[in-house]
Backbone as CSV, one residue per row, in Angstrom:
resi,resn,N_x,N_y,N_z,CA_x,CA_y,CA_z,C_x,C_y,C_z
1,MET,130.445,139.006,88.526,131.316,137.935,89.167,130.701,136.625,88.864
2,PRO,131.507,135.674,88.360,130.997,134.234,88.111,130.603,133.631,89.426
3,ILE,129.357,133.001,89.441,128.931,132.422,90.619,129.430,130.940,90.776
4,ASP,129.695,130.458,92.016,130.088,129.097,92.182,128.887,128.299,92.354
5,VAL,128.811,127.081,91.722,127.718,126.197,91.792,128.219,124.763,92.276
6,VAL,127.664,124.371,93.478,127.884,123.007,93.891,126.858,122.132,93.300
7,TYR,127.257,121.364,92.239,126.297,120.638,91.453,126.323,119.142,91.978
8,ASN,125.343,118.767,92.759,125.233,117.332,93.174,124.616,116.445,92.050
9,LEU,125.491,115.732,91.365,125.042,114.983,90.323,124.259,113.780,90.577
10,THR,124.529,113.220,91.845,123.915,111.957,92.189,123.819,111.786,93.664
11,ARG,122.992,110.989,94.156,122.981,110.599,95.620,123.824,109.373,95.839
12,PHE,124.160,108.693,94.870,124.865,107.437,95.026,126.348,107.701,95.530
13,CYS,126.784,106.847,96.416,128.116,106.974,97.039,128.699,105.652,97.373
14,ASN,130.007,105.565,97.386,130.623,104.321,97.809,130.778,104.235,99.294
15,TRP,130.251,105.206,100.020,130.297,105.227,101.550,128.859,105.451,102.113
16,ASP,128.639,105.143,103.412,127.342,105.458,104.033,127.708,106.130,105.343
17,CYS,128.213,107.317,105.280,128.601,108.011,106.537,127.360,108.429,107.355
18,LYS,127.543,108.265,108.673,126.378,108.536,109.554,125.848,109.933,109.474
19,ASP,126.683,110.878,109.182,126.409,112.223,109.260,126.205,112.805,107.854
20,CYS,125.997,112.017,106.873,125.955,112.526,105.423,124.899,113.602,105.235
21,CYS,125.382,114.629,104.683,124.528,115.896,104.534,123.353,115.706,103.558
22,ILE,123.634,114.903,102.473,122.680,114.761,101.421,121.909,113.422,101.462
23,ASN,122.097,112.753,102.549,121.374,111.319,102.765,121.767,110.540,101.421
24,SER,122.959,110.241,101.224,123.465,109.463,100.029,123.041,108.070,100.142
25,ILE,123.058,107.371,98.982,122.651,105.945,98.926,123.837,105.196,98.625
26,LYS,124.248,104.190,99.499,125.440,103.420,99.238,125.215,102.441,98.063
27,SER,125.964,102.626,97.071,125.714,101.871,95.868,125.803,100.364,96.019
28,SER,126.628,99.845,96.842,126.839,98.399,96.993,125.966,97.775,97.946
29,ALA,125.114,98.461,98.617,124.294,98.019,99.682,122.787,98.277,99.503
30,THR,122.422,98.364,98.162,121.038,98.675,97.942,120.609,98.060,96.484
31,ASP,119.396,97.739,96.291,118.936,97.230,95.037,118.401,98.443,94.107
32,ILE,118.465,99.649,94.707,117.993,100.777,93.977,119.036,101.167,92.862
33,LYS,118.658,101.392,91.598,119.475,101.620,90.512,119.249,103.091,90.180
34,LYS,120.280,103.573,89.466,120.279,105.029,88.993,119.043,105.196,88.126
35,THR,118.638,104.249,87.267,117.520,104.460,86.442,116.289,104.433,87.243
36,ASP,116.240,103.791,88.458,114.960,103.853,89.302,114.851,105.421,89.756
37,LEU,115.888,105.952,90.194,115.787,107.345,90.795,115.468,108.313,89.573
38,GLN,115.951,108.047,88.460,115.803,108.985,87.363,114.245,108.864,86.838
39,ALA,113.729,107.581,86.852,112.354,107.411,86.539,111.355,107.988,87.462
40,SER,111.797,108.110,88.718,110.870,108.675,89.657,111.121,110.235,89.903
41,GLY,112.033,110.751,89.073,112.269,112.185,89.130,113.170,112.658,90.318
42,LYS,113.779,111.731,90.993,114.713,111.971,92.124,116.212,112.366,91.620
43,GLU,116.402,112.016,90.448,117.731,112.256,89.781,117.502,112.530,88.388
44,LEU,118.115,113.596,87.852,117.936,114.004,86.433,118.398,112.952,85.491
45,ALA,117.837,112.747,84.369,118.370,111.940,83.345,119.583,112.645,82.711
46,LYS,120.385,111.841,82.074,121.638,112.315,81.555,121.377,113.549,80.594
47,SER,120.374,113.406,79.718,120.040,114.503,78.810,119.793,115.828,79.462
48,ASP,119.078,115.678,80.649,118.851,116.929,81.403,119.964,117.415,82.150
49,LYS,120.856,116.538,82.651,122.091,116.956,83.236,122.946,117.732,82.162
50,LEU,122.914,117.283,81.004,123.723,117.960,79.987,123.112,119.326,79.654
51,LYS,121.823,119.604,79.770,121.210,120.827,79.548,121.589,121.747,80.613
52,VAL,121.575,121.288,81.897,121.954,122.034,83.093,123.403,122.492,82.866
53,LEU,124.257,121.589,82.435,125.724,121.886,82.360,125.937,122.951,81.311
54,LYS,125.274,122.802,80.207,125.364,123.852,79.164,124.853,125.205,79.601
55,ASP,123.862,125.223,80.319,123.376,126.469,80.917,124.330,127.232,81.908
56,LEU,124.900,126.352,82.720,125.948,126.846,83.609,127.195,127.341,82.975
57,ALA,127.616,126.627,81.938,128.755,127.088,81.209,128.450,128.331,80.453
58,ASP,127.270,128.351,79.841,126.949,129.772,79.059,126.890,130.883,80.021
59,ASN,126.611,130.745,81.362,126.648,131.797,82.224,127.828,132.030,82.986
60,ASN,128.947,131.313,82.505,130.303,131.509,83.044,130.377,131.086,84.552
61,CYS,129.613,130.054,84.966,129.642,129.608,86.386,130.879,128.842,86.611
62,ASN,131.308,128.751,87.868,132.286,127.778,88.274,131.557,126.657,88.970
63,ILE,131.956,125.402,88.454,131.171,124.228,88.899,132.015,123.246,89.751
64,ASP,131.470,122.969,90.937,132.133,121.921,91.797,131.103,120.761,91.710
65,PHE,131.479,119.630,90.981,130.701,118.507,90.942,130.826,117.708,92.152
66,SER,129.607,117.333,92.778,129.608,116.720,94.047,128.516,115.671,94.094
67,GLY,128.123,115.171,95.190,127.179,114.112,95.327,126.786,113.888,96.777
68,GLY,126.601,112.662,97.090,127.113,111.432,96.518,128.585,111.515,96.113
69,ASN,129.018,110.625,95.250,130.297,110.647,94.605,130.268,110.740,93.171
70,PRO,130.551,111.869,92.586,130.384,112.043,91.128,131.366,111.158,90.260
71,LEU,132.316,110.436,90.929,133.205,109.572,90.168,132.665,108.034,90.258
72,LEU,131.534,107.800,90.769,131.067,106.433,91.027,130.472,105.822,89.705
73,HIS,129.739,106.521,88.926,129.079,106.011,87.823,129.600,106.642,86.542
74,LYS,129.755,105.906,85.519,130.250,106.248,84.247,129.435,107.454,83.646
75,GLU,128.131,107.415,83.837,127.339,108.561,83.259,127.738,109.867,83.874
76,ASP,128.009,109.873,85.153,128.374,111.217,85.788,129.787,111.662,85.499
77,MET,130.637,110.627,85.215,132.041,110.889,84.759,131.980,111.523,83.457
78,GLU,131.008,111.129,82.551,130.961,111.631,81.189,130.402,113.059,81.347
79,ILE,129.558,113.297,82.326,129.140,114.770,82.413,130.241,115.649,82.682
80,ILE,131.205,115.166,83.574,132.342,115.936,83.997,133.219,116.182,82.873
81,GLU,133.539,115.107,82.072,134.394,115.136,80.940,133.894,116.108,79.849
82,TYR,132.523,116.110,79.777,131.879,117.037,78.726,132.040,118.411,79.131
83,ALA,132.022,118.709,80.521,132.311,119.978,81.044,133.550,120.604,80.580
84,ALA,134.611,119.769,80.593,135.927,120.168,80.149,135.936,120.613,78.648
85,GLN,134.950,120.268,77.896,134.826,120.628,76.525,134.172,122.025,76.301
86,LEU,133.395,122.345,77.421,132.630,123.613,77.334,133.319,124.746,78.076
87,MET,134.228,124.499,78.976,134.739,125.516,79.810,136.191,125.204,80.192
88,PRO,136.930,126.222,80.608,138.283,126.015,81.071,138.404,125.095,82.277
89,CYS,139.476,124.328,82.204,139.683,123.378,83.361,139.645,123.973,84.720
90,GLU,140.173,125.191,84.810,140.351,125.833,86.161,138.909,126.217,86.698
91,LYS,137.868,126.228,85.868,136.490,126.539,86.382,135.854,125.274,86.847
92,ILE,136.464,124.120,86.755,135.834,122.821,87.091,136.535,122.210,88.385
93,SER,135.813,121.871,89.356,136.351,121.106,90.499,135.421,120.001,90.754
94,ALA,135.860,119.131,91.701,135.000,118.042,92.123,135.275,117.651,93.605
95,SER,134.223,117.504,94.348,134.267,117.131,95.731,133.940,115.625,95.853
96,ILE,134.921,114.927,96.324,134.850,113.467,96.356,135.348,112.890,97.763
97,ALA,134.931,111.724,98.019,135.532,110.878,99.111,136.557,110.044,98.580
98,GLY,137.340,109.266,99.269,138.262,108.250,98.707,137.458,107.295,97.866
99,ILE,138.142,106.870,96.837,137.469,105.939,95.941,138.616,105.199,95.269
100,ASN,138.417,103.991,94.923,139.342,103.186,93.983,139.454,103.765,92.629
101,LEU,140.600,104.220,92.274,140.727,104.867,91.021,141.210,103.929,89.878
102,ASN,140.176,103.535,89.110,140.471,102.785,87.908,140.830,103.703,86.760
103,GLU,141.144,103.152,85.537,141.584,103.901,84.478,140.551,104.920,84.054
104,ASP,139.276,104.591,84.047,138.185,105.567,83.575,138.123,106.749,84.581
105,ARG,138.268,106.435,85.887,138.233,107.547,86.898,139.379,108.425,86.771
106,ILE,140.571,107.865,86.534,141.722,108.649,86.415,141.626,109.591,85.151
107,ASN,141.032,109.104,84.104,140.943,109.911,82.870,139.908,111.065,83.179
108,THR,138.921,110.800,83.961,137.996,111.842,84.358,138.636,112.916,85.186
109,LEU,139.454,112.494,86.117,140.191,113.453,86.917,141.090,114.404,86.196
110,LYS,141.563,113.956,85.044,142.329,114.819,84.201,141.628,115.948,83.652
111,ALA,140.271,115.886,83.676,139.481,117.071,83.111,139.098,118.038,84.159
112,ILE,139.567,117.768,85.430,139.233,118.631,86.622,140.317,119.517,86.994
113,GLY,140.073,120.743,87.233,141.106,121.712,87.603,141.527,121.457,89.148
114,LYS,140.442,121.425,90.037,140.878,121.229,91.455,140.023,120.192,92.046
115,ILE,140.588,119.306,92.905,139.907,118.245,93.506,139.884,118.416,95.068
116,HIS,138.635,118.302,95.595,138.370,118.386,96.929,138.220,117.015,97.566
117,ILE,138.963,116.623,98.550,138.921,115.273,99.155,138.668,115.441,100.617
118,THR,137.713,114.775,101.150,137.378,114.707,102.614,138.348,113.821,103.290
119,LEU,138.925,114.296,104.369,139.814,113.488,105.205,139.781,114.033,106.657
120,ASP,139.312,113.096,107.555,139.087,113.545,109.000,140.133,112.945,109.915
121,GLY,141.054,112.184,109.490,142.058,111.732,110.263,142.970,110.880,109.418
122,LEU,144.231,110.449,110.064,145.207,109.589,109.341,144.905,108.220,109.462
123,HIS,144.054,107.786,110.454,143.706,106.410,110.666,142.160,106.357,111.012
124,TYR,141.752,105.130,111.052,140.272,104.913,111.588,140.108,105.355,112.956
125,ASP,139.091,106.046,113.295,138.775,106.446,114.580,137.274,106.025,114.871
126,MET,137.026,105.144,115.792,135.753,104.561,116.042,134.793,105.624,116.605
127,LYS,135.383,106.748,117.131,134.486,107.900,117.612,133.976,108.672,116.566
128,ASN,134.583,108.578,115.406,134.146,109.370,114.285,132.945,108.814,113.503
129,SER,132.286,109.622,112.751,131.160,109.080,112.102,131.433,108.360,110.626
130,ARG,132.772,108.347,110.275,133.160,107.808,109.135,133.254,106.260,109.155
131,PRO,132.977,105.507,108.076,133.019,104.062,108.002,134.548,103.563,108.139
132,THR,134.735,102.243,108.398,136.035,101.776,108.476,136.650,101.877,106.987
133,GLY,137.912,102.373,106.940,138.641,102.435,105.635,138.457,103.863,105.017
134,PHE,137.536,104.574,105.482,137.276,105.969,104.843,138.508,106.759,104.797
135,ASN,139.196,107.001,105.828,140.310,107.922,105.902,141.547,107.253,105.098
136,GLU,141.761,105.893,105.166,142.866,105.260,104.529,142.710,105.221,103.112
137,LEU,141.475,105.097,102.512,141.277,105.210,100.981,141.347,106.777,100.543
138,ALA,141.021,107.618,101.469,141.118,109.093,101.195,142.570,109.431,100.887
139,ILE,143.418,108.917,101.767,144.849,109.226,101.679,145.447,108.560,100.345
140,LYS,145.033,107.464,100.050,145.384,106.849,98.740,145.002,107.601,97.520
141,THR,143.725,108.206,97.717,143.113,109.022,96.579,143.884,110.354,96.513
142,ILE,144.219,110.891,97.601,144.980,112.195,97.577,146.359,111.927,96.940
143,LYS,147.004,110.923,97.330,148.277,110.588,96.808,148.295,110.498,95.361
144,LYS,147.248,109.735,94.772,147.137,109.480,93.337,146.853,110.832,92.617
145,CYS,146.078,111.654,93.166,145.689,112.895,92.512,146.866,113.831,92.390
146,LEU,147.787,113.771,93.525,149.029,114.513,93.462,149.964,113.943,92.445
147,GLU,150.011,112.620,92.355,150.908,112.104,91.236,150.433,112.534,89.747
148,LEU,149.084,112.715,89.696,148.572,113.260,88.333,148.849,114.665,88.164
149,GLY,149.412,115.340,89.190,149.712,116.810,89.056,148.401,117.577,89.279
150,LYS,147.408,117.152,89.891,146.197,117.923,90.172,146.377,118.791,91.425
151,ASP,145.669,119.861,91.451,145.541,120.773,92.582,144.538,120.232,93.531
152,VAL,145.088,119.814,94.697,144.343,119.129,95.657,143.968,120.045,96.876
153,ARG,142.681,120.103,97.259,142.220,120.778,98.449,141.796,119.598,99.439
154,VAL,142.281,119.410,100.580,141.899,118.493,101.538,140.878,119.164,102.507
155,VAL,139.699,118.471,102.769,138.723,119.077,103.618,138.524,118.267,104.826
156,THR,138.478,119.021,105.921,138.286,118.255,107.277,137.074,118.962,107.991
157,VAL,136.174,118.159,108.451,135.048,118.673,109.265,135.350,118.632,110.761
158,LEU,135.217,119.765,111.363,135.564,119.892,112.828,134.292,119.866,113.695
159,LYS,134.365,118.989,114.671,133.281,119.027,115.619,133.733,119.599,116.946
160,LYS,132.796,119.643,117.866,132.984,120.218,119.176,134.197,119.582,119.882
161,ASN,134.991,120.363,120.480,136.205,119.929,121.272,137.037,118.947,120.354
162,PRO,137.627,119.590,119.308,138.396,118.805,118.306,139.778,118.363,119.035
163,ASP,140.268,117.226,118.502,141.588,116.725,119.093,142.660,117.596,118.280
164,LEU,143.180,118.546,118.917,144.142,119.572,118.230,145.412,118.873,117.855
165,SER,145.887,117.915,118.660,147.175,117.271,118.460,147.068,116.302,117.132
166,SER,145.870,115.646,117.019,145.554,114.826,115.861,145.450,115.728,114.499
167,LEU,144.896,116.885,114.710,144.807,117.810,113.620,146.107,118.393,113.260
168,ALA,146.975,118.536,114.195,148.351,119.103,113.788,149.130,117.987,112.999
169,LYS,148.835,116.734,113.360,149.455,115.587,112.632,148.952,115.594,111.240
170,ILE,147.784,115.891,111.016,147.205,115.903,109.632,147.885,116.947,108.894
171,HIS,148.053,118.062,109.504,148.707,119.207,108.738,150.215,118.866,108.354
172,ASP,150.827,118.268,109.387,152.246,117.941,109.066,152.301,116.964,107.822
173,TYR,151.365,116.005,107.755,151.282,115.051,106.748,151.039,115.643,105.470
174,LEU,150.052,116.589,105.411,149.648,117.292,104.170,150.829,118.046,103.636
175,CYS,151.539,118.684,104.511,152.765,119.525,104.074,153.770,118.562,103.504
176,GLU,153.861,117.362,104.085,154.972,116.416,103.717,154.729,115.895,102.404
177,ILE,153.321,115.639,101.941,153.066,114.985,100.688,152.852,116.110,99.595
178,GLY,152.792,117.346,99.999,152.621,118.388,98.973,151.209,118.838,98.628
179,VAL,150.317,118.777,99.537,148.973,119.369,99.410,149.018,120.890,99.608
180,ASN,148.410,121.585,98.614,148.422,123.030,98.660,147.460,123.733,99.669
181,GLU,146.328,123.026,99.789,145.305,123.846,100.665,144.596,122.834,101.589
182,TRP,144.391,123.213,102.856,143.648,122.459,103.728,142.504,123.296,104.273
183,GLN,141.178,122.903,103.927,140.045,123.719,104.405,139.308,123.007,105.547
184,LEU,139.092,123.841,106.543,138.449,123.360,107.801,136.958,123.834,107.811
185,LEU,136.025,122.844,107.933,134.669,123.087,107.803,134.116,122.929,109.350
186,ARG,133.181,123.783,109.710,132.456,123.568,110.966,131.276,122.570,110.669
187,PHE,131.239,121.625,111.649,130.168,120.633,111.511,128.801,121.252,111.555
188,TYR,128.076,120.965,110.490,126.663,121.319,110.350,125.692,120.285,110.769
189,PRO,124.798,120.445,111.788,123.887,119.498,112.174,122.719,119.394,111.212
190,VAL,123.042,118.922,110.063,122.045,118.779,108.968,122.084,117.442,108.357
191,GLY,121.246,117.091,107.482,121.192,115.652,106.810,120.893,114.673,107.861
192,ARG,121.707,113.606,107.898,121.469,112.536,108.794,121.919,112.966,110.259
193,ALA,122.678,113.997,110.286,123.103,114.636,111.641,122.151,115.683,112.214
194,ILE,120.916,115.719,111.719,119.943,116.738,112.010,119.757,116.830,113.564
195,ASN,119.964,115.656,114.233,119.658,115.653,115.697,120.935,115.724,116.503
196,LYS,122.056,116.270,115.977,123.336,116.304,116.677,123.873,117.701,116.870
197,ARG,122.994,118.564,117.283,123.301,119.872,117.493,124.411,120.061,118.569
198,SER,124.465,119.161,119.516,125.513,119.281,120.514,126.855,119.049,120.062
199,GLU,127.029,118.477,118.832,128.429,118.264,118.318,128.940,119.415,117.468
200,THR,128.169,120.458,117.381,128.594,121.701,116.667,129.572,122.495,117.576
201,ILE,130.564,123.054,116.877,131.453,123.944,117.669,130.754,125.176,118.034
202,GLU,130.804,125.527,119.257,130.171,126.842,119.680,130.941,128.068,119.161
203,VAL,130.233,129.150,118.962,130.882,130.283,118.401,131.976,130.881,119.329
204,GLY,131.728,130.664,120.601,132.805,131.119,121.578,134.125,130.448,121.562
205,GLN,134.125,129.296,120.815,135.411,128.559,120.681,136.083,128.866,119.450
206,HIS,135.446,129.482,118.462,136.078,129.633,117.131,137.353,130.369,117.228
207,GLN,137.460,131.459,118.036,138.726,132.111,117.973,140.013,131.339,118.489
208,SER,139.676,130.598,119.589,140.759,129.772,120.167,141.249,128.737,119.163
209,ILE,140.351,128.131,118.325,140.621,127.176,117.285,141.388,127.800,116.139
210,ILE,140.942,128.996,115.771,141.651,129.758,114.704,143.078,130.118,115.150
211,ASN,143.216,130.538,116.385,144.549,130.794,116.900,145.455,129.673,116.914
212,PHE,144.841,128.517,117.271,145.658,127.311,117.297,146.240,126.979,115.807
213,PHE,145.384,127.031,114.818,145.825,126.737,113.464,146.827,127.794,113.026
214,GLY,146.751,128.914,113.554,147.669,130.035,113.208,149.078,129.718,113.637
215,THR,149.232,128.751,114.616,150.568,128.419,115.123,151.229,127.352,114.202
216,LEU,150.510,126.718,113.284,151.047,125.613,112.394,151.887,126.221,111.305
217,ARG,152.903,125.680,110.924,153.805,126.135,109.933,154.042,125.108,108.885
218,GLY,154.139,125.457,107.559,154.370,124.521,106.580,153.794,124.993,105.199
219,ARG,154.012,124.226,104.148,153.649,124.756,102.827,152.170,124.687,102.602
220,THR,151.407,123.850,103.355,149.931,123.744,103.189,149.192,124.881,103.690
221,GLN,148.560,125.643,102.943,147.673,126.755,103.310,146.459,126.293,104.086
222,ILE,146.228,126.901,105.291,144.988,126.587,105.952,143.878,127.684,105.756
223,LYS,142.628,127.261,105.445,141.597,128.077,105.181,140.392,127.576,106.041
224,PHE,139.624,128.516,106.530,138.305,128.281,107.281,137.140,128.519,106.468
225,GLN,136.203,127.628,106.629,134.897,127.865,105.961,134.215,129.125,106.557
226,HIS,133.296,129.740,105.778,132.723,131.055,106.261,131.916,130.989,107.496
227,SER,131.491,129.778,107.988,130.675,129.781,109.171,131.604,129.988,110.467
228,PHE,132.843,129.921,110.328,133.669,130.240,111.460,133.815,131.757,111.672
229,LYS,133.511,132.141,112.896,133.603,133.603,113.146,134.870,133.962,114.002
230,GLY,135.662,134.844,113.457,136.842,135.232,114.153,138.031,135.239,113.145
231,GLY,139.213,135.679,113.643,140.320,135.860,112.828,140.444,137.195,112.164
232,SER,141.467,137.361,111.427,141.654,138.710,110.807,140.957,138.898,109.408
233,GLU,140.735,137.708,108.838,140.124,137.690,107.553,138.594,137.897,107.636
234,LYS,138.020,138.776,106.878,136.571,138.938,106.849,135.879,137.802,106.182
235,ILE,135.078,137.074,106.921,134.367,135.869,106.345,132.936,136.156,106.059
236,GLU,132.392,136.064,104.942,131.082,136.360,104.603,130.252,135.091,104.077
237,CYS,128.975,135.090,104.427,128.148,134.010,104.027,128.027,134.065,102.448
238,PRO,128.321,133.126,101.669,128.301,133.122,100.238,126.905,132.859,99.558
239,ALA,125.950,132.367,100.369,124.767,131.948,99.834,124.161,132.915,98.948
240,VAL,123.911,132.479,97.636,123.350,133.243,96.539,124.161,134.395,96.067
241,THR,124.752,135.115,96.973,125.636,136.289,96.611,126.904,135.804,95.849
242,LYS,127.450,134.505,96.182,128.601,133.959,95.587,128.448,132.490,95.063
243,SER,127.560,131.876,95.805,127.393,130.460,95.488,125.900,129.930,95.611
244,ILE,125.625,128.863,95.069,124.283,128.092,95.151,124.569,126.705,95.064
245,GLY,123.571,125.832,95.211,123.660,124.492,95.045,122.553,123.973,94.083
246,ILE,122.872,122.781,93.468,121.842,122.134,92.629,121.768,120.611,93.170
247,LEU,120.642,120.263,93.524,120.382,118.892,94.020,120.326,117.942,92.812
248,PRO,120.368,116.605,93.088,120.340,115.678,91.945,119.090,115.717,91.075
249,ASP,118.031,116.170,91.618,116.656,116.269,90.893,116.674,117.582,90.146
250,GLY,117.590,118.487,90.160,117.633,119.733,89.506,117.234,120.931,90.360
251,ARG,116.720,120.705,91.492,116.269,121.877,92.312,117.515,122.735,92.663
252,VAL,117.343,124.062,92.599,118.366,125.040,92.881,118.212,125.450,94.408
253,VAL,119.110,125.293,95.277,119.118,125.682,96.696,120.066,126.765,96.923
254,ALA,119.668,127.706,97.861,120.411,128.854,98.240,121.690,128.361,99.006
255,CYS,121.563,127.335,99.745,122.829,126.734,100.516,122.944,125.297,100.375
256,PRO,124.095,124.822,99.886,124.125,123.270,99.672,124.076,122.537,100.979
257,TRP,124.224,123.219,102.135,124.270,122.571,103.441,122.855,122.592,104.103
258,GLY,121.978,123.371,103.685,120.631,123.472,104.211,119.629,122.386,103.925
259,LEU,120.016,121.216,104.347,119.218,119.967,104.029,118.798,119.263,105.301
260,ASP,117.666,118.593,105.200,117.166,117.854,106.336,117.528,116.449,106.307
261,ALA,116.904,115.605,107.141,117.426,114.230,107.281,117.170,113.274,105.994
262,ASN,116.357,113.845,105.111,116.073,113.066,103.767,116.934,113.745,102.719
263,GLY,117.825,114.656,102.984,118.457,115.368,101.964,117.606,116.332,101.178
264,GLU,116.580,116.853,101.794,115.745,117.756,101.161,115.981,119.180,101.825
265,PRO,115.588,120.269,101.088,115.850,121.598,101.665,115.135,121.696,103.089
266,ILE,115.708,122.314,103.972,115.211,122.296,105.286,113.922,123.242,105.431
267,ASP,113.853,124.025,104.471,112.630,124.952,104.355,112.393,125.345,102.918
268,LYS,111.226,125.609,102.510,110.904,126.087,101.183,111.664,127.367,100.744
269,ARG,111.933,128.169,101.736,112.667,129.416,101.524,114.046,129.157,100.936
270,PHE,114.651,127.976,101.216,115.947,127.607,100.728,115.946,127.106,99.271
271,GLU,114.775,126.782,98.749,114.600,126.329,97.318,114.268,127.505,96.451
272,LEU,115.193,127.740,95.472,115.068,128.911,94.606,114.375,128.691,93.436
273,GLY,114.437,127.433,92.860,113.903,127.150,91.523,114.317,125.704,91.053
274,LYS,114.132,125.466,89.770,114.427,124.094,89.304,114.978,124.137,87.857
275,THR,116.096,123.378,87.689,116.675,123.209,86.395,116.345,121.918,85.918
276,PRO,116.388,121.637,84.597,116.715,122.596,83.487,115.425,123.363,83.066
277,GLU,114.277,123.143,83.679,113.036,123.867,83.331,113.225,125.396,83.368
278,GLN,113.879,125.883,84.335,114.223,127.326,84.514,115.710,127.457,84.143
279,LYS,116.138,128.617,83.493,117.452,128.970,83.291,118.034,129.564,84.522
280,ILE,119.315,129.377,84.719,120.015,129.735,86.019,119.934,131.236,86.128
281,LYS,119.968,131.994,85.070,119.926,133.482,85.238,118.620,133.940,85.728
282,ASP,117.512,133.205,85.316,116.125,133.425,85.774,115.957,133.211,87.293
283,VAL,116.630,132.049,87.681,116.555,131.677,89.016,117.283,132.685,89.908
284,LEU,118.416,133.204,89.472,119.180,134.040,90.299,118.655,135.523,90.223
285,SER,117.745,135.839,89.289,117.137,137.101,89.241,115.706,137.124,89.888
286,SER,115.268,135.968,90.448,113.947,135.887,91.054,113.893,136.659,92.411
287,GLU,112.705,136.854,92.869,112.378,137.580,94.143,113.019,136.798,95.336
288,LYS,112.927,135.464,95.307,113.644,134.690,96.353,115.044,134.910,96.439
289,ALA,115.731,134.914,95.296,117.120,135.109,95.238,117.449,136.602,95.799
290,TYR,116.635,137.481,95.392,116.914,138.894,95.849,116.821,138.920,97.438
291,LYS,115.870,138.233,98.066,115.826,138.299,99.404,117.085,137.595,100.089
292,TRP,117.585,136.654,99.539,118.818,135.994,100.026,119.960,136.902,100.041
293,ARG,120.044,137.732,99.090,121.209,138.605,98.886,121.223,139.748,99.977
294,LYS,120.132,139.875,100.759,119.970,140.727,101.775,120.252,140.036,103.205
295,ASN,121.129,139.114,103.172,121.251,138.238,104.388,122.113,138.836,105.481
296,GLU,122.818,140.074,105.153,123.618,140.814,106.114,124.686,139.940,106.674
297,ASN,125.263,139.055,105.839,126.291,138.130,106.150,126.060,137.153,107.367
298,ILE,124.822,136.902,107.576,124.444,135.923,108.605,124.248,134.606,107.984
299,CYS,124.807,133.572,108.511,124.705,132.285,107.995,123.290,131.798,108.142
300,LYS,122.513,131.925,107.082,121.078,131.554,107.183,120.685,130.189,107.639
301,THR,121.674,129.161,107.255,121.421,127.747,107.595,121.417,127.573,109.081
302,PHE,122.519,128.087,109.716,122.712,128.089,111.185,121.581,128.878,111.785
303,GLU,121.197,130.068,111.307,120.139,130.871,111.921,118.818,130.113,111.814
304,PHE,118.520,129.465,110.737,117.234,128.672,110.694,117.321,127.473,111.570
305,LEU,118.398,126.700,111.649,118.606,125.630,112.534,118.307,126.015,113.938
306,SER,118.805,127.157,114.389,118.631,127.608,115.800,117.183,127.879,116.093
307,LEU,116.323,128.096,115.087,114.935,128.330,115.261,114.138,126.966,115.302
308,ILE,114.582,126.015,114.559,113.765,124.691,114.458,114.306,123.740,115.477
309,TYR,115.542,123.900,116.122,115.960,122.964,117.036,115.132,122.599,118.243
310,PRO,114.443,123.606,118.931,113.590,123.346,119.976,112.576,122.298,119.520
311,THR,112.053,122.431,118.260,111.036,121.536,117.766,111.580,120.091,117.597
312,ILE,112.841,120.120,116.853,113.500,118.863,116.719,113.642,118.119,118.067
313,GLU,114.168,118.761,119.074,114.572,118.120,120.252,113.256,117.630,120.972
314,LYS,112.188,118.453,120.860,110.897,118.037,121.477,110.398,116.757,120.779
315,ASN,110.440,116.789,119.425,109.982,115.515,118.622,110.801,114.341,118.995
316,LEU,112.155,114.470,119.205,112.906,113.344,119.526,112.522,112.845,120.900
317,GLN,112.213,113.730,121.881,111.830,113.248,123.204,110.454,112.470,123.021
318,LEU,109.583,112.935,122.217,108.255,112.329,122.075,108.454,110.997,121.429
319,LYS,109.409,110.848,120.582,109.622,109.486,119.923,110.231,108.514,120.957
320,ARG,110.956,108.956,121.911,111.441,108.076,122.914,110.407,107.537,123.803
321,ILE,109.191,108.189,123.943,108.098,107.740,124.763,107.055,107.089,123.846
322,GLY,107.321,106.845,122.543,106.437,106.096,121.742,105.392,107.002,120.965
323,VAL,105.651,108.265,120.929,104.704,109.096,120.192,105.341,109.415,118.856
324,GLU,104.574,109.242,117.705,105.124,109.548,116.460,105.263,111.065,116.217
325,ALA,106.472,111.444,115.691,106.588,112.849,115.433,107.668,112.936,114.360
326,ALA,107.469,113.879,113.352,108.440,114.120,112.397,109.522,115.044,112.847
327,ILE,110.787,114.646,112.460,111.894,115.505,112.819,111.831,116.934,112.236
328,VAL,111.572,116.936,110.952,111.401,118.151,110.134,110.073,118.186,109.479
């Protein structure tokens, strides 16, 4: 079975969300350039990205281009467009935030089979971690993608005690404008949110939330991320068995979510290898990958976080009284 690859082309983004998983760099608020990151080895050069892409295509992988925002820089858009020359459109997707769609970006979108767009509300909510204008621009981007005839999946991150009435309004709106799929993600306390364990939905609440969404009716299909436990559908952890991640510097990770405050793997065990130095088939046949396939459907990221949180919380307490301590 072809494996799904979340390929983070870049850390650059047009937003600077407080809870960013990959610790992205806001392009308009920094003097750091893409060439700086590539020179330091923190992002692959275009030639190496092309090698990785060819390797993934040769191994019949499904690729979800992500970041950062893979539509932000022309170089990354060219990588996506080249992917369309190597593989069928339906094997290519992109995960993006709302972005101003100029002619070049629209042309890149035409090469993508499915587009995943993050939307956490219909309006700005000061209680949310998203910047001002995030949701509004996401809505414009969703509408434009639908106008282009693209298959759009809207993604919403759910935190503890979600506002169900607001979520119902999102669903009604998505049905109205013709979105096919709405995916609900459980909030992961990773990346910049590594110290926000209290905002994660507790497992005991999963079933009641799933039951609520089961009462909603309309054309938009509702799907839950694998970390939700409950419901009639058997949900399995896809790490390594069905999916992997590739970071901007080429490192292959078992779980795209298993990242610390710096956007680094939360533990060496999450790091499987490095491309393009290693071929993806060799990474997936390694001893590390074999051990991950024996995960017994436990979400290893949440399992690992449950072990390190006592240390995180202790370190945060030490910082408050002026003692230096690393979070991870």
